[in-house]
Amino acid sequence: MDRSFFTLLAFASATTTSFAQLSANHQMTTYVARRTVTIGLGGGSSCHARHRASGCDSRRVEWMWTDPAHVITNARSYRLASPLAFMNTAAKLDDGFLVGGISYSGSQPFILKTDNAGDMDWCYHIDGLVGNDQIIQLLGYGSDFTAYTYPGGTYSDRVYRLNGSAAGTIPSGLEMQATDGSVFRMYSGLATTGSELICGTGKSALDPTNTDVMMANVGGGGVLWMMLYDLGGTGGVEDAISAELRADGTAISAGYYFNDPDPEGFLLNVDPTGTVIWCKTYSSANGLLLNAVHELADGTLLAAGSDGSGQGVLLKLSTTGDPIWTKRYASSLGSDIFQRFHVNDLGGLKLYGTVSDIGLDPDGASCDFVDIAQVIAFAQTPVVTSAPLAPRMLAPSTPNLVSFNSVPEIAWIETCVLNAVEEQAMNVPLVAYPIPTSGMLWLGDPGQVAPNERIILRDITGKTLIDREYADGIDLTMLLPGTYLCSVPRTSQRVRLIKQ
């Protein structure tokens, strides 16, 4: 079985070539509105799509490329014509990247395609999707992709699966409509062998006042099965936010439900037919909302989200969901709501929040966390209802959507270092003085910068401004005021500096 999976919100893979090397946690220093998606590019490098906002202007999508040390190497920004346009998802194709969401100029789904350098190829509205006004999930398959829709925060009796290509054609789609009066909405999906697993929430026609967890398996010809799982919550919310395939071929979803008055997290493990293997709910004094789950090499689990006050929470659990430890994110820059896990091609494990990029060791531990009171787990036996869906083929209409180039506004602060076990010289920060400077800058304590040492100076977008041998200082007179990153490739040392 194909173990690859795609998730909604992720960010910034900053791991190096092994867990024994230097890995750092980072936080963004500029406001982020809703979504972040990280895509592995190989060799530990990554590309990140991030939805950004300024006040009520929520239309900007930024791409950022980082190397394994989390240095920004490229950046792009696009603004859609509508002042309210939200990005929900992103995916990689052979020749570029996709982002999808909603443009509120007509309350219509949009998909934007760029090449591998981030330059835009095309941007389309998708018309004619009854009751669904957003693209919620993109899954890339070489030069082709599938896209799933979302009914804008409410419920619908149908979901759409669109088939498209990198060339900008979306020739076909599948409308899948409940035939028994059930309604539902999808939050995320992942690719499996020959099908796609989606999860979200729904209401059974048998009890339309009650909200249930929804999971479904979708093939090219329609829904293979869709199940609604009633966990018994009393607060009107039972949401499966994301899912992952386990090594044994089963799937596990993470989410939360409200058991008045507090939210509680849950994990639901099902076999390939949707049959429940086990289900656990988790309560804590401050409430708990789980957004993501990840299986470690030994079969134990990590689950992440936040407590009821928005403080980031990370759990480690046994193979069947029993708590091992519970930790709270305690960065000096403030907390964050954790959204997704990501494993790069070198095995580096990351946890992403709205503004955070967290490096985890093979056991799931990291710096910037403190132990808190253990969550309490309860075994659950959900009441399961099958919801039949009928497929109907359609040919979507895709008018062009106007978009504009913008200026990236990306900045990071390193909050802590995980597994700092490299040679001692690499743990000593590069010395630079004076900081701030209005002109000349000098580098290094004795032994840090050798004669004719190669040095590199980049701006905050990762653009290289200086790449030469160091002699007697660096003249920054001609640079604009701002923050820059100076590095010595031989030692991997670097320093952030400020030009006045």
Coordinates of C-alpha atoms in Angstrom, one line a residue:
M1 CA 0.0 0.0 0.0
D2 CA 1.1 3.5 -0.8
R3 CA 2.0 5.2 2.6
S4 CA 2.1 8.7 1.2
F5 CA -0.4 11.2 2.7
F6 CA -1.4 14.8 2.1
T7 CA -2.6 17.2 4.8
L8 CA -4.1 20.6 5.0
L9 CA -2.0 22.9 7.1
A10 CA 1.7 22.5 7.5
F11 CA 4.9 24.7 7.5
A12 CA 8.6 25.0 7.0
S13 CA 10.7 21.8 7.0
A14 CA 13.9 22.9 8.7
T15 CA 15.5 19.6 9.5
T16 CA 19.0 18.7 8.5
T17 CA 20.4 15.4 7.1
S18 CA 19.9 13.4 10.4
F19 CA 18.4 13.7 13.8
A20 CA 21.9 13.9 15.3
Q21 CA 22.5 17.2 13.5
L22 CA 21.4 20.7 14.4
S23 CA 17.6 21.4 14.1
A24 CA 16.0 24.6 15.3
N25 CA 12.5 25.7 16.1
H26 CA 11.3 28.9 14.5
Q27 CA 8.3 31.3 14.7
M28 CA 7.1 33.8 12.1
T29 CA 7.3 37.5 13.0
T30 CA 4.5 38.7 10.7
Y31 CA 0.8 37.9 11.0
V32 CA -0.7 34.8 9.3
A33 CA -4.4 34.6 8.6
R34 CA -5.4 31.0 8.1
R35 CA -3.5 28.4 6.3
T36 CA 0.0 27.1 5.7
V37 CA 1.1 24.0 3.6
T38 CA 4.6 22.6 3.4
I39 CA 5.7 20.4 0.5
G40 CA 9.0 18.4 0.6
L41 CA 11.3 18.9 -2.4
G42 CA 14.0 16.4 -1.6
G43 CA 17.3 16.6 0.2
G44 CA 15.5 18.2 3.2
S45 CA 14.5 21.3 1.2
S46 CA 10.9 22.4 1.2
C47 CA 8.4 24.8 -0.4
H48 CA 5.8 26.5 1.7
A49 CA 2.4 28.0 0.7
R50 CA 1.2 30.5 3.3
H51 CA -2.0 32.5 3.4
R52 CA -1.3 35.9 4.8
A53 CA -3.5 38.9 5.7
S54 CA -3.4 42.6 6.6
G55 CA -6.5 43.7 8.5
C56 CA -9.5 42.8 6.4
D57 CA -7.4 42.2 3.3
S58 CA -7.2 38.4 3.2
R59 CA -6.2 37.8 -0.4
R60 CA -2.5 37.2 -0.4
V61 CA -0.8 33.8 -1.0
E62 CA 3.0 33.6 -0.5
W63 CA 5.4 30.9 -1.6
M64 CA 8.7 30.4 0.3
W65 CA 11.5 28.0 -0.5
T66 CA 13.9 26.9 2.3
D67 CA 17.0 24.8 2.3
P68 CA 17.6 22.0 5.0
A69 CA 19.0 24.7 7.4
H70 CA 15.8 26.7 7.0
V71 CA 17.5 29.5 5.1
I72 CA 15.0 31.1 2.7
T73 CA 16.3 30.7 -0.9
N74 CA 13.3 32.0 -2.9
A75 CA 10.0 33.7 -2.3
R76 CA 6.9 34.8 -4.3
S77 CA 3.6 36.5 -3.4
Y78 CA 0.3 36.8 -5.2
R79 CA -2.8 38.9 -4.6
L80 CA -6.2 37.9 -5.9
A81 CA -8.6 40.5 -7.3
S82 CA -11.1 40.0 -4.5
P83 CA -10.2 41.5 -1.1
L84 CA -11.4 38.3 0.6
A85 CA -9.8 35.2 -0.9
F86 CA -8.7 32.4 1.4
M87 CA -6.2 29.7 0.6
N88 CA -7.1 26.2 2.0
T89 CA -4.7 23.8 0.4
A90 CA -1.6 23.3 -1.8
A91 CA 0.0 20.5 -3.8
K92 CA 3.1 19.7 -5.9
L93 CA 3.0 18.8 -9.6
D94 CA 5.9 17.7 -11.8
D95 CA 6.3 21.2 -13.3
G96 CA 5.1 23.4 -10.4
F97 CA 2.7 24.0 -7.6
L98 CA -1.1 24.5 -7.0
V99 CA -3.0 26.4 -4.3
G100 CA -6.7 26.3 -3.9
G101 CA -9.4 28.0 -1.8
I102 CA -12.2 30.5 -2.2
S103 CA -12.5 33.9 -3.9
Y104 CA -15.3 35.9 -2.3
S105 CA -15.8 38.1 -5.4
G106 CA -18.3 35.5 -6.4
S107 CA -18.1 33.0 -3.5
Q108 CA -16.5 30.6 -5.9
P109 CA -13.7 28.0 -5.6
F110 CA -10.3 28.9 -7.2
I111 CA -7.2 27.1 -8.2
L112 CA -3.9 28.9 -8.9
K113 CA -0.9 27.2 -10.7
T114 CA 2.7 28.3 -10.6
D115 CA 5.8 26.9 -12.2
N116 CA 8.7 25.4 -10.1
A117 CA 10.2 28.9 -9.6
G118 CA 6.9 30.3 -8.3
D119 CA 5.9 32.3 -11.4
M120 CA 2.1 32.0 -12.1
D121 CA 0.9 29.9 -15.1
W122 CA -2.9 30.2 -14.6
C123 CA -5.6 31.0 -12.1
Y124 CA -9.3 29.8 -12.5
H125 CA -12.7 30.1 -10.9
I126 CA -14.7 26.8 -10.8
D127 CA -18.3 27.4 -11.6
G128 CA -21.5 25.3 -11.2
L129 CA -20.8 23.5 -8.0
V130 CA -24.1 23.4 -6.1
G131 CA -23.7 24.4 -2.4
N132 CA -19.9 24.2 -2.5
D133 CA -17.9 27.4 -2.8
Q134 CA -14.3 26.4 -1.8
I135 CA -11.5 24.0 -2.8
I136 CA -10.6 22.3 0.4
Q137 CA -8.1 19.6 -0.7
L138 CA -5.7 19.3 -3.7
L139 CA -3.8 16.0 -4.4
G140 CA -1.1 16.0 -7.0
Y141 CA -0.3 13.0 -9.2
G142 CA 2.6 14.0 -11.5
S143 CA 1.1 16.2 -14.2
D144 CA -2.5 15.6 -13.0
F145 CA -4.4 16.5 -9.8
T146 CA -7.7 16.0 -8.1
A147 CA -9.5 18.7 -6.1
Y148 CA -12.2 18.3 -3.4
T149 CA -14.8 21.0 -2.5
Y150 CA -16.2 22.4 0.8
P151 CA -19.6 24.1 1.5
G152 CA -18.3 27.2 3.2
G153 CA -18.7 26.3 6.9
T154 CA -22.2 24.8 6.6
Y155 CA -23.4 21.4 5.5
S156 CA -24.2 20.0 2.0
D157 CA -25.7 16.8 0.7
R158 CA -22.9 16.6 -1.9
V159 CA -19.2 16.9 -2.5
Y160 CA -17.3 17.4 -5.7
R161 CA -14.1 15.6 -6.9
L162 CA -12.6 17.5 -9.9
N163 CA -9.9 16.0 -12.2
G164 CA -7.4 18.5 -13.7
S165 CA -4.0 18.8 -15.4
A166 CA -1.0 21.0 -15.1
A167 CA -1.8 22.5 -18.5
G168 CA -4.8 24.2 -16.9
T169 CA -7.6 22.0 -18.0
I170 CA -10.2 20.6 -15.6
P171 CA -12.1 18.4 -18.1
S172 CA -14.2 16.3 -15.8
G173 CA -15.6 16.1 -12.3
L174 CA -17.7 13.9 -10.1
E175 CA -20.6 15.1 -8.0
M176 CA -21.3 12.7 -5.1
Q177 CA -24.7 13.3 -3.5
A178 CA -26.2 11.6 -0.5
T179 CA -29.4 9.7 -1.4
D180 CA -30.8 9.3 2.1
G181 CA -30.9 13.0 3.1
S182 CA -27.6 13.0 5.1
V183 CA -25.5 16.1 4.9
F184 CA -21.7 16.5 5.5
R185 CA -18.6 18.6 4.9
M186 CA -15.0 17.5 4.3
Y187 CA -11.9 19.0 6.0
S188 CA -9.0 17.0 4.5
G189 CA -8.0 14.0 2.4
L190 CA -5.0 11.8 1.6
A191 CA -4.0 9.5 -1.2
T192 CA -4.1 5.7 -0.8
T193 CA -3.6 2.9 -3.4
G194 CA -6.2 3.4 -6.1
S195 CA -8.5 5.7 -3.9
E196 CA -8.5 8.7 -1.6
L197 CA -9.5 8.8 2.1
I198 CA -11.4 11.9 3.2
C199 CA -12.6 13.0 6.6
G200 CA -14.8 15.7 8.1
T201 CA -18.2 15.9 9.8
G202 CA -21.8 15.1 9.0
K203 CA -25.4 14.6 10.1
S204 CA -27.2 11.4 9.5
A205 CA -30.6 11.5 7.9
L206 CA -31.7 9.3 10.8
D207 CA -30.9 12.0 13.4
P208 CA -30.4 15.4 11.6
T209 CA -30.0 17.3 14.9
N210 CA -26.9 15.3 15.9
T211 CA -23.4 15.9 14.5
D212 CA -21.1 12.9 13.7
V213 CA -17.5 12.3 12.6
M214 CA -17.4 11.6 8.8
M215 CA -14.9 9.4 7.0
A216 CA -15.1 8.1 3.4
N217 CA -13.1 6.2 0.8
V218 CA -13.4 7.7 -2.8
G219 CA -12.4 6.0 -6.0
G220 CA -12.4 7.3 -9.6
G221 CA -15.9 6.2 -10.1
G222 CA -17.4 7.4 -6.9
V223 CA -17.6 6.8 -3.1
L224 CA -16.6 3.2 -2.1
W225 CA -18.0 3.9 1.4
M226 CA -18.9 6.8 3.7
M227 CA -19.5 6.3 7.4
L228 CA -20.8 8.6 10.1
Y229 CA -19.4 7.9 13.6
D230 CA -21.4 9.2 16.6
L231 CA -19.1 9.7 19.6
G232 CA -21.9 10.8 21.8
G233 CA -20.9 14.5 22.2
T234 CA -23.5 16.9 23.5
G235 CA -22.2 20.2 22.1
G236 CA -23.1 19.9 18.4
V237 CA -19.6 19.4 17.1
E238 CA -17.8 16.2 16.1
D239 CA -15.1 17.1 13.6
A240 CA -12.4 14.8 12.1
I241 CA -9.7 17.4 11.1
S242 CA -7.1 15.1 9.5
A243 CA -6.1 11.5 9.0
E244 CA -3.0 9.4 8.4
L245 CA -2.4 5.8 7.1
R246 CA -0.7 3.5 9.6
A247 CA 2.0 1.0 8.7
D248 CA -0.5 -1.9 9.0
G249 CA -2.7 -0.4 6.3
T250 CA -5.4 1.0 8.6
A251 CA -6.2 4.7 8.9
I252 CA -6.4 6.9 12.0
S253 CA -8.1 10.3 12.2
A254 CA -7.7 13.1 14.7
G255 CA -10.2 15.7 15.8
Y256 CA -12.4 17.0 18.6
Y257 CA -15.9 17.1 19.8
F258 CA -17.7 19.2 22.4
N259 CA -19.0 17.5 25.6
D260 CA -20.6 20.5 27.2
P261 CA -19.0 22.7 28.2
D262 CA -15.4 21.7 27.2
P263 CA -13.9 20.4 24.0
E264 CA -12.3 17.0 24.0
G265 CA -9.9 15.4 21.5
F266 CA -10.3 12.0 19.9
L267 CA -8.5 9.5 17.8
L268 CA -10.4 7.0 15.6
N269 CA -8.7 4.0 14.0
V270 CA -10.6 2.2 11.2
D271 CA -9.8 -0.6 8.8
P272 CA -9.9 -0.2 5.0
T273 CA -13.7 -0.8 5.0
G274 CA -14.4 1.9 7.6
T275 CA -14.9 -0.6 10.5
V276 CA -13.8 0.8 13.9
I277 CA -10.7 -0.9 15.4
W278 CA -10.5 1.4 18.4
C279 CA -11.5 4.9 19.4
K280 CA -10.3 7.0 22.3
T281 CA -11.4 10.4 23.6
Y282 CA -9.1 12.7 25.6
S283 CA -10.1 15.2 28.3
S284 CA -8.0 17.8 30.1
A285 CA -8.7 20.5 32.7
N286 CA -8.3 23.2 30.0
G287 CA -10.1 21.4 27.2
L288 CA -8.4 19.7 24.2
L289 CA -8.7 20.1 20.4
L290 CA -6.7 17.7 18.3
N291 CA -5.9 18.6 14.7
A292 CA -3.2 16.1 13.7
V293 CA -1.9 12.6 14.3
H294 CA 1.3 10.8 13.3
E295 CA 2.6 7.3 13.7
L296 CA 6.2 6.9 14.8
A297 CA 8.5 4.1 13.6
D298 CA 7.7 1.9 16.6
G299 CA 4.0 2.2 16.1
T300 CA 3.4 4.7 19.0
L301 CA 1.5 7.9 18.1
L302 CA 1.9 11.6 18.4
A303 CA -1.2 13.9 18.4
A304 CA -1.2 17.7 18.4
G305 CA -3.5 20.6 18.6
S306 CA -4.3 23.0 21.4
D307 CA -6.1 23.4 24.7
G308 CA -9.3 25.4 25.0
S309 CA -7.4 28.6 25.4
G310 CA -5.3 28.2 22.2
Q311 CA -2.1 27.0 23.8
G312 CA -0.3 24.4 21.7
V313 CA -0.4 20.8 23.1
L314 CA 1.6 17.7 22.0
L315 CA 0.7 14.2 23.2
K316 CA 2.6 10.9 22.9
L317 CA 0.4 7.8 23.0
S318 CA 0.7 4.0 22.8
T319 CA -0.1 2.1 19.7
T320 CA -3.7 1.9 20.8
G321 CA -4.0 5.5 22.0
D322 CA -3.2 5.3 25.7
P323 CA -1.4 8.5 27.0
I324 CA 2.4 8.3 27.6
W325 CA 3.1 12.0 28.1
T326 CA 1.5 15.4 27.6
K327 CA 3.4 18.6 26.8
R328 CA 2.5 22.3 26.3
Y329 CA 4.3 24.6 23.8
A330 CA 6.1 27.3 25.8
S331 CA 8.1 29.5 23.4
S332 CA 9.2 32.8 24.7
L333 CA 7.5 34.4 21.6
G334 CA 4.1 33.1 22.6
S335 CA 2.1 29.9 22.0
D336 CA 0.6 28.5 18.8
I337 CA -2.2 26.2 17.6
F338 CA -0.5 23.1 16.1
Q339 CA -2.0 21.9 12.8
R340 CA 0.0 19.2 11.0
F341 CA 3.0 16.8 11.1
H342 CA 5.3 16.4 8.2
V343 CA 8.2 13.9 7.4
N344 CA 10.7 14.9 4.8
D345 CA 12.6 12.6 2.5
L346 CA 15.5 12.4 5.0
G347 CA 13.2 11.2 7.8
G348 CA 13.2 14.6 9.5
L349 CA 10.0 15.0 11.6
K350 CA 8.4 18.4 11.9
L351 CA 5.3 19.8 13.6
Y352 CA 3.7 23.0 12.2
G353 CA 1.4 25.6 13.7
T354 CA 0.0 28.8 12.4
V355 CA 3.3 30.6 13.0
S356 CA 5.6 27.8 14.3
D357 CA 8.0 25.3 12.8
I358 CA 8.9 22.7 15.4
G359 CA 11.7 20.1 15.0
L360 CA 11.0 16.8 16.7
D361 CA 13.4 14.0 17.6
P362 CA 12.5 10.3 16.7
D363 CA 10.6 10.0 20.0
G364 CA 8.6 13.1 19.4
A365 CA 10.4 15.4 21.9
S366 CA 11.6 18.9 21.3
C367 CA 12.7 22.1 23.0
D368 CA 10.3 24.9 23.8
F369 CA 7.9 22.4 25.6
V370 CA 7.0 21.8 29.2
D371 CA 5.4 18.9 30.8
I372 CA 1.8 19.4 32.0
A373 CA -0.9 17.2 33.7
Q374 CA -1.6 14.0 31.7
V375 CA -4.7 13.9 29.6
I376 CA -7.3 11.3 30.6
A377 CA -8.3 8.8 27.9
F378 CA -11.6 7.1 27.6
A379 CA -12.4 4.1 25.3
Q380 CA -15.4 4.8 23.1
T381 CA -17.6 2.6 20.9
P382 CA -19.0 4.9 18.2
V383 CA -22.4 4.3 16.8
V384 CA -21.7 3.9 13.0
T385 CA -24.1 4.8 10.2
S386 CA -23.5 4.2 6.5
A387 CA -24.5 7.1 4.2
P388 CA -25.0 6.1 0.6
L389 CA -23.8 8.6 -2.1
A390 CA -24.7 8.5 -5.8
P391 CA -22.1 9.7 -8.4
R392 CA -22.9 12.0 -11.3
M393 CA -20.3 13.1 -13.9
L394 CA -20.0 16.8 -14.8
A395 CA -17.9 19.1 -16.9
P396 CA -16.8 22.1 -14.8
S397 CA -16.7 25.7 -16.2
T398 CA -13.4 27.4 -15.4
P399 CA -13.3 31.2 -16.2
N400 CA -10.0 33.0 -15.6
L401 CA -9.5 34.8 -12.3
V402 CA -7.3 37.9 -12.1
S403 CA -4.3 37.9 -9.8
F404 CA -1.3 40.2 -9.3
N405 CA 2.3 39.9 -8.2
S406 CA 2.9 41.2 -4.7
V407 CA 5.9 41.6 -2.3
P408 CA 6.7 38.8 0.1
E409 CA 6.9 39.8 3.8
I410 CA 8.6 36.8 5.4
A411 CA 10.7 37.0 8.6
W412 CA 11.7 34.4 11.2
I413 CA 13.0 34.3 14.7
E414 CA 14.8 31.2 15.9
T415 CA 13.4 30.2 19.3
C416 CA 15.5 27.2 20.4
V417 CA 17.9 24.5 19.1
L418 CA 17.1 20.8 19.2
N419 CA 19.8 18.1 19.4
A420 CA 22.8 20.6 19.2
V421 CA 25.4 17.9 19.2
E422 CA 27.7 19.1 16.3
E423 CA 31.3 20.1 16.9
Q424 CA 31.7 22.8 19.5
A425 CA 32.7 25.4 17.0
M426 CA 29.4 25.0 15.2
N427 CA 27.5 25.7 18.4
V428 CA 29.2 29.1 18.9
P429 CA 27.3 31.9 17.1
L430 CA 29.1 33.8 14.4
V431 CA 30.3 37.1 15.9
A432 CA 29.5 40.3 14.0
Y433 CA 30.0 43.9 15.0
P434 CA 28.7 46.5 15.2
I435 CA 25.0 45.5 15.3
P436 CA 23.1 47.5 14.2
T437 CA 25.4 49.1 11.6
S438 CA 24.9 52.0 9.2
G439 CA 27.9 51.0 7.0
M440 CA 30.9 48.7 7.8
L441 CA 30.4 45.3 9.4
W442 CA 33.2 43.1 10.8
L443 CA 33.0 39.3 11.4
G444 CA 34.5 36.8 13.7
D445 CA 36.3 36.1 16.9
P446 CA 39.7 34.6 16.4
G447 CA 39.5 31.3 14.4
Q448 CA 35.9 31.9 13.3
V449 CA 36.6 33.5 9.9
A450 CA 39.8 32.3 8.1
P451 CA 41.7 34.5 5.7
N452 CA 39.8 34.7 2.4
E453 CA 36.9 32.9 4.0
R454 CA 33.8 32.6 1.8
I455 CA 30.9 34.5 3.2
I456 CA 27.3 34.9 2.0
L457 CA 24.8 37.7 2.8
R458 CA 21.1 37.3 2.1
D459 CA 18.0 39.4 2.7
I460 CA 15.0 38.0 4.6
T461 CA 13.5 36.6 1.4
G462 CA 16.6 34.5 0.9
K463 CA 17.9 36.5 -2.0
T464 CA 21.8 36.4 -2.1
L465 CA 23.2 39.9 -2.1
I466 CA 26.9 39.1 -1.4
D467 CA 28.8 35.9 -2.1
R468 CA 32.6 36.5 -2.0
E469 CA 35.8 36.1 0.1
Y470 CA 35.9 38.0 3.3
A471 CA 38.8 40.5 3.5
D472 CA 38.6 43.5 5.9
G473 CA 35.0 44.0 6.7
I474 CA 31.8 44.1 4.6
D475 CA 30.5 47.5 3.4
L476 CA 26.7 47.6 3.8
T477 CA 26.3 51.3 3.0
M478 CA 24.3 50.7 -0.2
L479 CA 21.8 48.3 1.4
L480 CA 18.4 49.4 2.4
P481 CA 17.6 49.4 6.2
G482 CA 16.4 46.1 7.4
T483 CA 17.3 42.6 8.7
Y484 CA 19.9 40.4 6.9
L485 CA 21.5 37.0 7.4
C486 CA 25.3 36.5 7.1
S487 CA 26.7 33.0 7.0
V488 CA 30.0 31.2 6.7
P489 CA 29.4 28.0 4.6
R490 CA 32.5 26.2 5.9
T491 CA 31.3 26.1 9.5
S492 CA 27.5 26.6 8.9
Q493 CA 27.7 29.5 11.4
R494 CA 25.4 32.5 10.8
V495 CA 24.3 35.7 12.3
R496 CA 21.3 38.0 11.9
L497 CA 22.3 41.6 11.5
I498 CA 20.5 44.9 11.3
K499 CA 21.3 47.7 8.8
Q500 CA 20.1 51.1 9.9

